[in-house]
mmCIF file of C-alpha atoms and ligand atoms in Angstrom:
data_model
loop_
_atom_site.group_PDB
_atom_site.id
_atom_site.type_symbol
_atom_site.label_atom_id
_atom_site.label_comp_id
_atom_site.label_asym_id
_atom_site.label_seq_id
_atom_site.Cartn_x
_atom_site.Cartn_y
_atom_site.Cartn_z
ATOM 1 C CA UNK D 1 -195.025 1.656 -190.917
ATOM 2 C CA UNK D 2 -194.272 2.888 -187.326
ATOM 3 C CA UNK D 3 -193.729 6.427 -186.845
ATOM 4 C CA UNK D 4 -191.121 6.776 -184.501
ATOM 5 C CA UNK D 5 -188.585 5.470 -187.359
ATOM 6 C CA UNK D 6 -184.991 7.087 -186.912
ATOM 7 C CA UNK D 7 -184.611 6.034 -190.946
ATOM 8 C CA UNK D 8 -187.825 4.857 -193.045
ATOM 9 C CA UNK D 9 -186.580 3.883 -196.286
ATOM 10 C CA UNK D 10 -189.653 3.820 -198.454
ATOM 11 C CA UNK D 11 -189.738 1.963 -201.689
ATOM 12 C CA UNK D 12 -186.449 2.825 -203.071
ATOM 13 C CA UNK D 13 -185.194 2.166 -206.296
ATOM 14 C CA UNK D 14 -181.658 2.777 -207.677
ATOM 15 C CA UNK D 15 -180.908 2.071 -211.653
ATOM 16 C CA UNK D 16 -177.535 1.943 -213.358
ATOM 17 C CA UNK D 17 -177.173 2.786 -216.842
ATOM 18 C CA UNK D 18 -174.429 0.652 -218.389
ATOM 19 C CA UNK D 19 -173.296 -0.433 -221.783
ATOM 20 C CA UNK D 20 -175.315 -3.812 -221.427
ATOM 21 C CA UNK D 21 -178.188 -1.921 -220.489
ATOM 22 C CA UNK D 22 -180.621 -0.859 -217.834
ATOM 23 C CA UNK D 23 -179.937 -2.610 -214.336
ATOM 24 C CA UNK D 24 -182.088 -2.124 -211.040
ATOM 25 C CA UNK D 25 -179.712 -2.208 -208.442
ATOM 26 C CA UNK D 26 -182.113 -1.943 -205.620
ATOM 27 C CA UNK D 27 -185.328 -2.469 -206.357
ATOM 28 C CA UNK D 28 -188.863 -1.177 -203.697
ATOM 29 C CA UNK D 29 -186.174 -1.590 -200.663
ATOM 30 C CA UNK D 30 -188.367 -0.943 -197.947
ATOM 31 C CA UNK D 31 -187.550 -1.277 -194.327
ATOM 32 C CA UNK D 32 -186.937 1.042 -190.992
ATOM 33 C CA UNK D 33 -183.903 1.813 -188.736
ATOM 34 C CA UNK D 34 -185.332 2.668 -184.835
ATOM 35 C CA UNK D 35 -183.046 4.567 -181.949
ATOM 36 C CA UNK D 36 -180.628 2.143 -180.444
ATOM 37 C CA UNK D 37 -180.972 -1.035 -182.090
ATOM 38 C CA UNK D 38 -178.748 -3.062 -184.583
ATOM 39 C CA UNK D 39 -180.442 -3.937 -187.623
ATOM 40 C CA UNK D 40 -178.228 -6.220 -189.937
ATOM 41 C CA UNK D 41 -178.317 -6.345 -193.581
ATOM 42 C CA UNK D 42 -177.657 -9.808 -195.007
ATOM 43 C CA UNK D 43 -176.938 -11.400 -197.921
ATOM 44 C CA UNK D 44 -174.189 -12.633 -200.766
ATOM 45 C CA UNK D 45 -172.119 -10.010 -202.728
ATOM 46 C CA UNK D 46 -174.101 -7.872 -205.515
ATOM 47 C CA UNK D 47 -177.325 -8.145 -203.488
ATOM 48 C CA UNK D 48 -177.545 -4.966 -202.740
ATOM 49 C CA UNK D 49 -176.235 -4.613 -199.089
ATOM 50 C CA UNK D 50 -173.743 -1.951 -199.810
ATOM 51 C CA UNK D 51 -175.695 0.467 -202.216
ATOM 52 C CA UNK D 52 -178.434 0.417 -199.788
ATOM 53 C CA UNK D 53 -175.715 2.192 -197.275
ATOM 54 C CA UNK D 54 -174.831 4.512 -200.472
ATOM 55 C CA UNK D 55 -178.188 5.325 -200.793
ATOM 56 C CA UNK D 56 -178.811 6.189 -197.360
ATOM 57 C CA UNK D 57 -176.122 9.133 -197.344
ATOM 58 C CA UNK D 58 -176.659 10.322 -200.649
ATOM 59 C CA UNK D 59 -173.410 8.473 -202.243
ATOM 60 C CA UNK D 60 -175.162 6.821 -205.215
ATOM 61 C CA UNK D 61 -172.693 7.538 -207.994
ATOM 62 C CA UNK D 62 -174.600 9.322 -210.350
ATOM 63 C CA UNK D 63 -174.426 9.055 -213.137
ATOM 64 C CA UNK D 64 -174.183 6.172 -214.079
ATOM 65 C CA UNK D 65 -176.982 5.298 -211.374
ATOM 66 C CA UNK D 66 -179.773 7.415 -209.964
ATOM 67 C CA UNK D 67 -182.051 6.871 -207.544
ATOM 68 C CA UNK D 68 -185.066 6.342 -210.021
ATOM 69 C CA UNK D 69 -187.821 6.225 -206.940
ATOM 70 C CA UNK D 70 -189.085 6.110 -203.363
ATOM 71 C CA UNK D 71 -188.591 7.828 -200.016
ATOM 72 C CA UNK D 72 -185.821 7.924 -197.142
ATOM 73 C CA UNK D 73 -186.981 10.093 -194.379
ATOM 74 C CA UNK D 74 -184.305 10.689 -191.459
ATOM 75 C CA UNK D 75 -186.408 11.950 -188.686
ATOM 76 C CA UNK D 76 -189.730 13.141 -191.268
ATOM 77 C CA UNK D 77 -186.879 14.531 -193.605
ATOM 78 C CA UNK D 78 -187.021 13.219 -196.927
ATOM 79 C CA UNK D 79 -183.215 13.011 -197.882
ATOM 80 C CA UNK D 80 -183.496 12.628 -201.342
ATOM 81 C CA UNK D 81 -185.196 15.838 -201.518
ATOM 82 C CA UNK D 82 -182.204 17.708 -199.733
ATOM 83 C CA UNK D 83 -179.949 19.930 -201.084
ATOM 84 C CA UNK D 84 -176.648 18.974 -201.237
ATOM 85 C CA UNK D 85 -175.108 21.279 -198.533
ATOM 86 C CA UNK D 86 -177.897 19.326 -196.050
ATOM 87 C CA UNK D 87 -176.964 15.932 -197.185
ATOM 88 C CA UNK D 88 -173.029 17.017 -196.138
ATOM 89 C CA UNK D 89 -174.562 18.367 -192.680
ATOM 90 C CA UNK D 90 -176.617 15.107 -192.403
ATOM 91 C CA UNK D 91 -173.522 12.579 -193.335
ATOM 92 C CA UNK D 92 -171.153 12.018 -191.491
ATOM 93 C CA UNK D 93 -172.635 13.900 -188.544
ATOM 94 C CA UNK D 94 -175.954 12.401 -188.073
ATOM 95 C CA UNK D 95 -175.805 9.254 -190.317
ATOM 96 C CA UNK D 96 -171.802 8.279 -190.564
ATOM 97 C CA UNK D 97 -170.483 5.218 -191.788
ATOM 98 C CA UNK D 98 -167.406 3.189 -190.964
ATOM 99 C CA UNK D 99 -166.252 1.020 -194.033
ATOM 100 C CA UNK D 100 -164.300 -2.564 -194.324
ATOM 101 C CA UNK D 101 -160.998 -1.432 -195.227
ATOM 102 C CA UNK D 102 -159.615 1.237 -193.074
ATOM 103 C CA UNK D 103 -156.277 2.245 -195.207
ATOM 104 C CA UNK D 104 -158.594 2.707 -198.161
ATOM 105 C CA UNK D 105 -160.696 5.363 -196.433
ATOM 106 C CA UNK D 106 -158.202 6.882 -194.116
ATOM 107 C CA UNK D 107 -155.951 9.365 -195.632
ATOM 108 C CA UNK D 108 -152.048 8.524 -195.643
ATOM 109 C CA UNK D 109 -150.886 11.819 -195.150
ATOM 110 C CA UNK D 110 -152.702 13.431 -192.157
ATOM 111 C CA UNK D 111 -152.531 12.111 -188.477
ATOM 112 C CA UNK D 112 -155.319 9.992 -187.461
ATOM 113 C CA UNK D 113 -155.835 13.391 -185.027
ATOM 114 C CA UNK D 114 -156.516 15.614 -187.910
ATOM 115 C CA UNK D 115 -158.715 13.444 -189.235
ATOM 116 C CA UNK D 116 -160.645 12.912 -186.515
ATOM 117 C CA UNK D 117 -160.931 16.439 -185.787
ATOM 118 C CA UNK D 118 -161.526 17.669 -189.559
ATOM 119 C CA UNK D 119 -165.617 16.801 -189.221
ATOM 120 C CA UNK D 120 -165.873 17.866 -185.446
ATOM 121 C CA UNK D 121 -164.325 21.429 -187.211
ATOM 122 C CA UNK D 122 -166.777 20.986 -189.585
ATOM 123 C CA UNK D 123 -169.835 20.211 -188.327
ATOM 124 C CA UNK D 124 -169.533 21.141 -184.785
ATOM 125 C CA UNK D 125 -167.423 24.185 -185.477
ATOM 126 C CA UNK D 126 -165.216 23.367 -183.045
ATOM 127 C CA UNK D 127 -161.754 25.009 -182.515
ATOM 128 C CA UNK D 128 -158.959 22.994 -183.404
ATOM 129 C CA UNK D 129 -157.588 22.901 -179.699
ATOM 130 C CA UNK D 130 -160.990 21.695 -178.884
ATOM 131 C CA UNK D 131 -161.063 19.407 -181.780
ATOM 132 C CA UNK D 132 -158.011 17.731 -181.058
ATOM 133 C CA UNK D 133 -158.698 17.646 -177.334
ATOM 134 C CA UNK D 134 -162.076 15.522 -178.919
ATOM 135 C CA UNK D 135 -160.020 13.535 -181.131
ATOM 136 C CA UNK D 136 -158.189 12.348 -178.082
ATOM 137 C CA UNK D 137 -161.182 11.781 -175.841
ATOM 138 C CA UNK D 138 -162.248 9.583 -178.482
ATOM 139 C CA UNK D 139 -159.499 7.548 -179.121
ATOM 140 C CA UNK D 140 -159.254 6.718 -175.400
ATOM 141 C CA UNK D 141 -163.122 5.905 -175.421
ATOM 142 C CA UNK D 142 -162.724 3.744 -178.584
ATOM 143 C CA UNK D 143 -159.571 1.617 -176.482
ATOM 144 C CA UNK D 144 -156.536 3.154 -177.849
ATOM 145 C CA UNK D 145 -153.845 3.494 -175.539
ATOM 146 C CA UNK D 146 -151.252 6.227 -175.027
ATOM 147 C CA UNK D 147 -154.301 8.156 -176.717
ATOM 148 C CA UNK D 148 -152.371 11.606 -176.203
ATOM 149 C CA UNK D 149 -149.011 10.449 -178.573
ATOM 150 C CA UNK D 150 -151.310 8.588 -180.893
ATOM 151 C CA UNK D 151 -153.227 10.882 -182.244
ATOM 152 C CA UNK D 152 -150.415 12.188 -183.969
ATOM 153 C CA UNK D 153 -150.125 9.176 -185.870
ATOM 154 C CA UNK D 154 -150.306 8.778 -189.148
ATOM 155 C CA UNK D 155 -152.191 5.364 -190.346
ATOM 156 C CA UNK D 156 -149.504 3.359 -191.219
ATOM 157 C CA UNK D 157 -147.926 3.441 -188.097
ATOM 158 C CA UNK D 158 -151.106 1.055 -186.803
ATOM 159 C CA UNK D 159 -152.082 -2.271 -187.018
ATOM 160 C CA UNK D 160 -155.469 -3.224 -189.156
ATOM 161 C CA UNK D 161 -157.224 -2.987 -185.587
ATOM 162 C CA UNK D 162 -156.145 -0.192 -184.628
ATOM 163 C CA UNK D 163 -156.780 1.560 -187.520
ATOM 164 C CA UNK D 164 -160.601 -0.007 -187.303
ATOM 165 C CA UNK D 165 -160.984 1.939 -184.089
ATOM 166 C CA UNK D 166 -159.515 5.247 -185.284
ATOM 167 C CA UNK D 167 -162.325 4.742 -187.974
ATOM 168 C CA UNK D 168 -164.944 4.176 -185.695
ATOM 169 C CA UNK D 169 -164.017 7.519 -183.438
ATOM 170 C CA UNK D 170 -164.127 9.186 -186.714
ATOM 171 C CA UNK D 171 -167.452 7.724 -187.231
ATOM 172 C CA UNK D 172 -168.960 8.237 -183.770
ATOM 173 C CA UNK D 173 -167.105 11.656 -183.067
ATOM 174 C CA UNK D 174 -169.951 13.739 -183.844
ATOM 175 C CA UNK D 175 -172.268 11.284 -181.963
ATOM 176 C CA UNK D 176 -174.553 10.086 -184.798
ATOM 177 C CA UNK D 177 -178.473 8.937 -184.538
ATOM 178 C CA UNK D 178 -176.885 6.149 -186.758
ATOM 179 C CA UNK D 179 -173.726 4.465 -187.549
ATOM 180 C CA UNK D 180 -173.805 2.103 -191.064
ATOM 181 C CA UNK D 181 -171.237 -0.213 -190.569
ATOM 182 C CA UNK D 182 -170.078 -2.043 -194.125
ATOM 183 C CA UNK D 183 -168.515 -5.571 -193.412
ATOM 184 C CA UNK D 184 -166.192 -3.625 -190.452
ATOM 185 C CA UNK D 185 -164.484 -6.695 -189.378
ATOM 186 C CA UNK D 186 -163.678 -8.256 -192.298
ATOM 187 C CA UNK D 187 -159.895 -7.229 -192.763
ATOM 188 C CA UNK D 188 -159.747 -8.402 -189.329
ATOM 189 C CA UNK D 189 -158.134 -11.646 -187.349
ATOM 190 C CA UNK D 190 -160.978 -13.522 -185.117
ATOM 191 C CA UNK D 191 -160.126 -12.078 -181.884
ATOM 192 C CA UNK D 192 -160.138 -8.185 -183.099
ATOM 193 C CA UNK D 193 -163.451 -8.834 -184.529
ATOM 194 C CA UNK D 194 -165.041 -10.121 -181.573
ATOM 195 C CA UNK D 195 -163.170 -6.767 -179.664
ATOM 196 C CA UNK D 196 -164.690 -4.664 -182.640
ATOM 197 C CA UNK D 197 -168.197 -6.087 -182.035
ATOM 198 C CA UNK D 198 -167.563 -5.552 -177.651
ATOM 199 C CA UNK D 199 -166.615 -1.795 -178.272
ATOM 200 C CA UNK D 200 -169.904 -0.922 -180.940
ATOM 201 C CA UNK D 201 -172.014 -2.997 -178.491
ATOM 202 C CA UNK D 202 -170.217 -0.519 -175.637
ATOM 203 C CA UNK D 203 -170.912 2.720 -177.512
ATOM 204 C CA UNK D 204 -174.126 1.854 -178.734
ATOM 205 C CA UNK D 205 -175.225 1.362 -174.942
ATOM 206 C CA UNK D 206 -173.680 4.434 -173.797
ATOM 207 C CA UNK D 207 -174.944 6.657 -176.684
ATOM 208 C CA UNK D 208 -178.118 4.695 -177.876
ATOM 209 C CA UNK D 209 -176.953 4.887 -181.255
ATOM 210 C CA UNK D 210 -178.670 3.106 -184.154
ATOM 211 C CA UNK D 211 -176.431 0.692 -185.673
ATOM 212 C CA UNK D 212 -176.779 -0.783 -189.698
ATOM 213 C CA UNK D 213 -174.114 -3.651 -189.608
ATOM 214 C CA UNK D 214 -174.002 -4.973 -193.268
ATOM 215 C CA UNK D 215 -172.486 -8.383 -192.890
ATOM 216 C CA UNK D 216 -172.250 -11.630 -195.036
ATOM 217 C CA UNK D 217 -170.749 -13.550 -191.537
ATOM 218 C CA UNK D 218 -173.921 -14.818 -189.813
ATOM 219 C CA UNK D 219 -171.781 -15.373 -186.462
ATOM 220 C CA UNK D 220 -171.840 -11.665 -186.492
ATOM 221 C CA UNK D 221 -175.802 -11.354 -187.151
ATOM 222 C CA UNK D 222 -176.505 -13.620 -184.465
ATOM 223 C CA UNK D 223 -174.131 -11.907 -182.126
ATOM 224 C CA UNK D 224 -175.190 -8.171 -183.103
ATOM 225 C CA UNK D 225 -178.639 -8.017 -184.334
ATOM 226 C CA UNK D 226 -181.858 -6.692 -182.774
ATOM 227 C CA UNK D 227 -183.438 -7.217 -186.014
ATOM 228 C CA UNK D 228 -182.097 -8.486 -189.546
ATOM 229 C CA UNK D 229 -183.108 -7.877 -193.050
ATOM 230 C CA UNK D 230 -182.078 -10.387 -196.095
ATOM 231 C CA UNK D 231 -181.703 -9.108 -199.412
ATOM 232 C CA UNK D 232 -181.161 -11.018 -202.448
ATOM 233 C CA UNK D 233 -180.646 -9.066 -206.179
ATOM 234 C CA UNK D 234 -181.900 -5.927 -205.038
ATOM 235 C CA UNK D 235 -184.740 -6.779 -203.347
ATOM 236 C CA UNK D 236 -185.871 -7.326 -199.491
ATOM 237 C CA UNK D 237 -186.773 -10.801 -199.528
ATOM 238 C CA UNK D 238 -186.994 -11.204 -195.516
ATOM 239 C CA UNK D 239 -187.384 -9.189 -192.241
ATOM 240 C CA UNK D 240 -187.658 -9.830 -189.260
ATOM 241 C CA UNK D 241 -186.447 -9.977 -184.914
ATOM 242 C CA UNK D 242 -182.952 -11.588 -184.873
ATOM 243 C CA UNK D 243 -184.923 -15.136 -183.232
ATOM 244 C CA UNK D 244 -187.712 -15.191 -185.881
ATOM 245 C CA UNK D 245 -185.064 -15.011 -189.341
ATOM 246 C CA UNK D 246 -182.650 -17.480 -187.668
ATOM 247 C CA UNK D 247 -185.011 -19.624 -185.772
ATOM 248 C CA UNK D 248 -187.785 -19.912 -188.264
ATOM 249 C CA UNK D 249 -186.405 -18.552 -191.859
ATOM 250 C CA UNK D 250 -189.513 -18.025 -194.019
ATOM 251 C CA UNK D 251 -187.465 -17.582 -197.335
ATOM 252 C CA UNK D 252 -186.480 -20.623 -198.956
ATOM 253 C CA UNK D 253 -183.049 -18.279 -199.382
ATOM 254 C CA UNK D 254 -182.915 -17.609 -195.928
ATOM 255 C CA UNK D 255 -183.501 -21.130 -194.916
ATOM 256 C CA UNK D 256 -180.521 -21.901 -197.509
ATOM 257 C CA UNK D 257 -178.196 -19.763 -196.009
ATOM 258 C CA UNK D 258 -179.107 -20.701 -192.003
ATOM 259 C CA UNK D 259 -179.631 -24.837 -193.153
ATOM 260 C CA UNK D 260 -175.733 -24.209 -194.203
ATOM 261 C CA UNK D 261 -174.795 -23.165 -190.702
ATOM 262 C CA UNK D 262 -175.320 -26.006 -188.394
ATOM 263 C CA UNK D 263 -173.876 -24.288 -185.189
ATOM 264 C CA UNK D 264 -176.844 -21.697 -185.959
ATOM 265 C CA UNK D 265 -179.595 -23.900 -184.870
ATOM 266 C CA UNK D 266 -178.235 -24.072 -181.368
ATOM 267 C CA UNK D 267 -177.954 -19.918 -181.062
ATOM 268 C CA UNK D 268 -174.788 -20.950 -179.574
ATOM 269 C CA UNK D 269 -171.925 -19.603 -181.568
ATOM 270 C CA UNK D 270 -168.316 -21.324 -181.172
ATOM 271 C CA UNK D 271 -166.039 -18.386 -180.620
ATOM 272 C CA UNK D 272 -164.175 -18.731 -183.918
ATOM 273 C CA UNK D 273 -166.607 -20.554 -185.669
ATOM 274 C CA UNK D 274 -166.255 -20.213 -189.642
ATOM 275 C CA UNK D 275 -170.085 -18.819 -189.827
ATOM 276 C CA UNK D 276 -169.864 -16.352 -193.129
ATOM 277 C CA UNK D 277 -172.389 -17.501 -195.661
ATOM 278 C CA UNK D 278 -172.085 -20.613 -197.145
ATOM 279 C CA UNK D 279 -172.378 -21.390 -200.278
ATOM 280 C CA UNK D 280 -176.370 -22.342 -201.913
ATOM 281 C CA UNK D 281 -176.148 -24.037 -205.202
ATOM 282 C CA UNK D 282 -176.509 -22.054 -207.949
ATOM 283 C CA UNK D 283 -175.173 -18.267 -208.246
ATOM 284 C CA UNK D 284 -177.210 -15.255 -207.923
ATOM 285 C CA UNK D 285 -178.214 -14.106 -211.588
ATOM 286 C CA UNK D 286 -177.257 -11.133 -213.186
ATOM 287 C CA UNK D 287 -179.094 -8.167 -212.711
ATOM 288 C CA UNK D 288 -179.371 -7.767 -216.332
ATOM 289 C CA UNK D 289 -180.910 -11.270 -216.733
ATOM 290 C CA UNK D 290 -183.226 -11.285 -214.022
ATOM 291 C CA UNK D 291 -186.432 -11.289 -216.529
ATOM 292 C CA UNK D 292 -189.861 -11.763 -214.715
ATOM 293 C CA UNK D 293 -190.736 -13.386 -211.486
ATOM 294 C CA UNK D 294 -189.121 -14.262 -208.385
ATOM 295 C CA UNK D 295 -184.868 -13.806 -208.710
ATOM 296 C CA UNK D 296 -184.312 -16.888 -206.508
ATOM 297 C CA UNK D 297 -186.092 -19.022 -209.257
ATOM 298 C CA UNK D 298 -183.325 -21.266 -210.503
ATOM 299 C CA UNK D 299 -182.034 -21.844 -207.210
ATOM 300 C CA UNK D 300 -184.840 -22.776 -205.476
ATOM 301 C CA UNK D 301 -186.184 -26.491 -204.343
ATOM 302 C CA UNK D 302 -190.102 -25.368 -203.831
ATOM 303 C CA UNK D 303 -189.806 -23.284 -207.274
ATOM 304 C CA UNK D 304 -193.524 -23.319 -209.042
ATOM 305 C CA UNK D 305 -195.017 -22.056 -211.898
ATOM 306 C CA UNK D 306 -195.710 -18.910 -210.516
ATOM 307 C CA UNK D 307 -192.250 -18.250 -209.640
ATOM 308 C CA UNK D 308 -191.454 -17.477 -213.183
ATOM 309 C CA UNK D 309 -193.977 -14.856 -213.931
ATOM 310 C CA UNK D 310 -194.712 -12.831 -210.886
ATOM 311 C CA UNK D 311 -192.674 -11.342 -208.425
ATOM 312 C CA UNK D 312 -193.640 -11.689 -204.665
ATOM 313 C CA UNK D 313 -194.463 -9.032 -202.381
ATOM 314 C CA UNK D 314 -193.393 -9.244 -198.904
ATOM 315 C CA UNK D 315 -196.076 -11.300 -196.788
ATOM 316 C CA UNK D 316 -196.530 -12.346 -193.188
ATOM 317 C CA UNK D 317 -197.743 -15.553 -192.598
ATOM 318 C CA UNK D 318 -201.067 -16.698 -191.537
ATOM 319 C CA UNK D 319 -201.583 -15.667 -187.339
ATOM 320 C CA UNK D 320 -197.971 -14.005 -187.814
ATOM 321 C CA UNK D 321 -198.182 -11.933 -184.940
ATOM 322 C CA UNK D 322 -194.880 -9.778 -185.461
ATOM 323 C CA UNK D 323 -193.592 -7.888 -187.947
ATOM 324 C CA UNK D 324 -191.847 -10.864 -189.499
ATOM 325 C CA UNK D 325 -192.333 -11.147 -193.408
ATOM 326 C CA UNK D 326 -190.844 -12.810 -196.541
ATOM 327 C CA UNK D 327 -191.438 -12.519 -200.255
ATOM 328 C CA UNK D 328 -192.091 -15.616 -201.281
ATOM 329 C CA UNK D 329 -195.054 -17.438 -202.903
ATOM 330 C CA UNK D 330 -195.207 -20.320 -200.619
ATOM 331 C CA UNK D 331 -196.853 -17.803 -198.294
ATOM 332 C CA UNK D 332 -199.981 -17.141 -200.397
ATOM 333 C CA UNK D 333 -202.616 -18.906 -198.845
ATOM 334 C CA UNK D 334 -203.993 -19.300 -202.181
ATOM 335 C CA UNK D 335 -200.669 -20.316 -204.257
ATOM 336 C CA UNK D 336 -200.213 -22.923 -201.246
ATOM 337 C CA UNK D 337 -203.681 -24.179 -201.246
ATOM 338 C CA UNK D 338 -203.177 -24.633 -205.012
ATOM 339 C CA UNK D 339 -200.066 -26.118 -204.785
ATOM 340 C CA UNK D 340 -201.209 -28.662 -201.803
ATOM 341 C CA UNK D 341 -204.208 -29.665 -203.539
ATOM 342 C CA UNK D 342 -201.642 -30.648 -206.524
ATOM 343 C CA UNK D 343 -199.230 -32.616 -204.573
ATOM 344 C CA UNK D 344 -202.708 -34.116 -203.254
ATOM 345 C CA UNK D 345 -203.816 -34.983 -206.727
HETATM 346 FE FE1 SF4 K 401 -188.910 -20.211 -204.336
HETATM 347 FE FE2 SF4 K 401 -191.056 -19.374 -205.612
HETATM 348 FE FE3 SF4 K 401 -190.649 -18.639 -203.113
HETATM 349 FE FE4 SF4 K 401 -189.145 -17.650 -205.088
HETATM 350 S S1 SF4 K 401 -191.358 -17.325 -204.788
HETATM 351 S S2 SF4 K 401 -188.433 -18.390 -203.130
HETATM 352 S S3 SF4 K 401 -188.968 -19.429 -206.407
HETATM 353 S S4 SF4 K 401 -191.037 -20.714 -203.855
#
């Protein structure tokens, strides 16, 4: 693993206890978030996407989950070792998170001012003249206009855009090493999107923060990310730079999802192109059901008898130069030598 890792999340596993038993929600999720680069975090619903966010800033609900193993080090800092007056210092000022709906996480009853200004108060002890003068500063940066009468507006009186932006100043107030940003367009119509994506791309150049976009709308991967990570029931299936997962997918999944996206295979996205993920046959199984072997089993075309009993670990491929890597059998140089000398047979 490289050492100058913003965020190295190490083998992390998350378990929920339910009435039906047992279930691994995330399962050795390995991977690393550097300084100023957008890593996206891909894949259908119940993957695992989101609680990977949740586990970064401490949110797991516990119970009924826990976080049953591994490592996330912010800076050398092992976070799941912190106390909990640390993990409030560390979220929301140097990890913060903007989510998909904003009237769900904004509060109805204080101005989007106060709310801005409540975690500079906090965390930067700042006074509330200064706060607000912050809060206002902010919502000019983030494209608001009249910035000095809105900030004494209360949610409702904005539109589903607007409101996106007051969340993002509320995320990026405190100027964080890394903003996770959880499906942040998805309320959205086409055009605020794209103006979402333009102002994130803006502050991320001016403030060379790291940015986790969790997405299921591959437009927005191909438009946003450095590098992207694929997940599929709990697991890290692929990694890899933005050209290597979309240009050469190594995981049959991966391969689904992109082989469903004709405009992909161009790199040249129609403005307003439907690109969220299609759909593969089959649905993802249930993470009570998932048994032994490799999750994607029942869904996919190169499936062998291997795939049933042993789960893959993430490999690179022969002469793989990069850090590009999949979990998937087919890249065993024995299992494929095996399974050519069968089809040979
Ligand atoms: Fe398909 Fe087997 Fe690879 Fe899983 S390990 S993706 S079932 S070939």
């Amino acid at each position: 693993m490289m050492t100058d890792a913003l965020l190295t999340v190490d083998d992390v596993r998350v378990e929920f206890n339910t009435r039906r038993g047992k279930a691994t929600v995330l399962n050795g999720v390995s991977f690393e978030v550097n300084a100023g680069e957008t890593l996206c975090i891909v894949g259908e619903s119940g993957c695992g996407k989101s609680m990977t966010a949740l586990a970064v800033l401490g949110l797991v609900p516990t119970p009924p989950g826990r976080v049953a193993g591994g490592r996330m080090l912010y800076r050398g800092e092992d976070l799941f070792a912190a106390t909990p007056a640390r993990m409030r210092e560390v979220r929301g000022n140097r990890i913060s998170m903007i989510f998909q709906e904003p009237m769900t996480s904004l509060n109805p009853v204080y101005t989007v001012g106060d709310q801005i200004g409540e975690s500079l108060r906090l965390h930067q002890k700042l006074s509330p003249q200064a706060a607000r003068e912050k809060a206002i500063a902010m919502l000019k940066q983030v494209g608001i206009p009249a910035a000095g009468q809105r900030v004494d507006e209360y949610p409702h009186q904005m539109s589903g855009g607007m409101r996106q932006r007051v969340m993002i100043a509320m995320a990026l107030a405190c100027e964080p090493d890394i903003l996770i940003a959880d499906e942040p367009t998805t309320a959205l119509d086409v055009t605020v999107q794209a103006q979402i994506f333009d102002l994130l791309r803006a502050l991320q150049k001016d403030k060379g923060t790291a940015i986790m976009l969790i997405t299921h709308d591959m437009g927005a991967v191909a438009e946003m990310a450095d590098r992207v990570m694929v997940m599929y029931a709990g697991r890290v299936i692929e990694q890899g730079t933005t050209a290597e997962v979309l240009g050469s997918p190594l995981h049959p999944y991966t391969q689904g999802l992109i082989e469903c996206l004709p405009e992909l295979g161009s790199s040249q996205l129609d403005e307003g192109s439907d690109t969220t993920l299609a759909e593969i046959p089959g649905v993802v199984p249930s993470l009570w059901e998932l048994g032994s072997g490799c999750a994607f089993r029942e869904r996919c075309p190169h499936a062998m008898a291997r795939c049933a009993s042993e789960v893959p670990g993430m490999v690179r491929p022969p002469g793989g130069a990069s850090a590009h890597a999949a979990a998937c059998w087919l890249l065993d140089k024995d299992t494929n030598m095996a399974r050519t000398d069968a089809m040979a047979a």
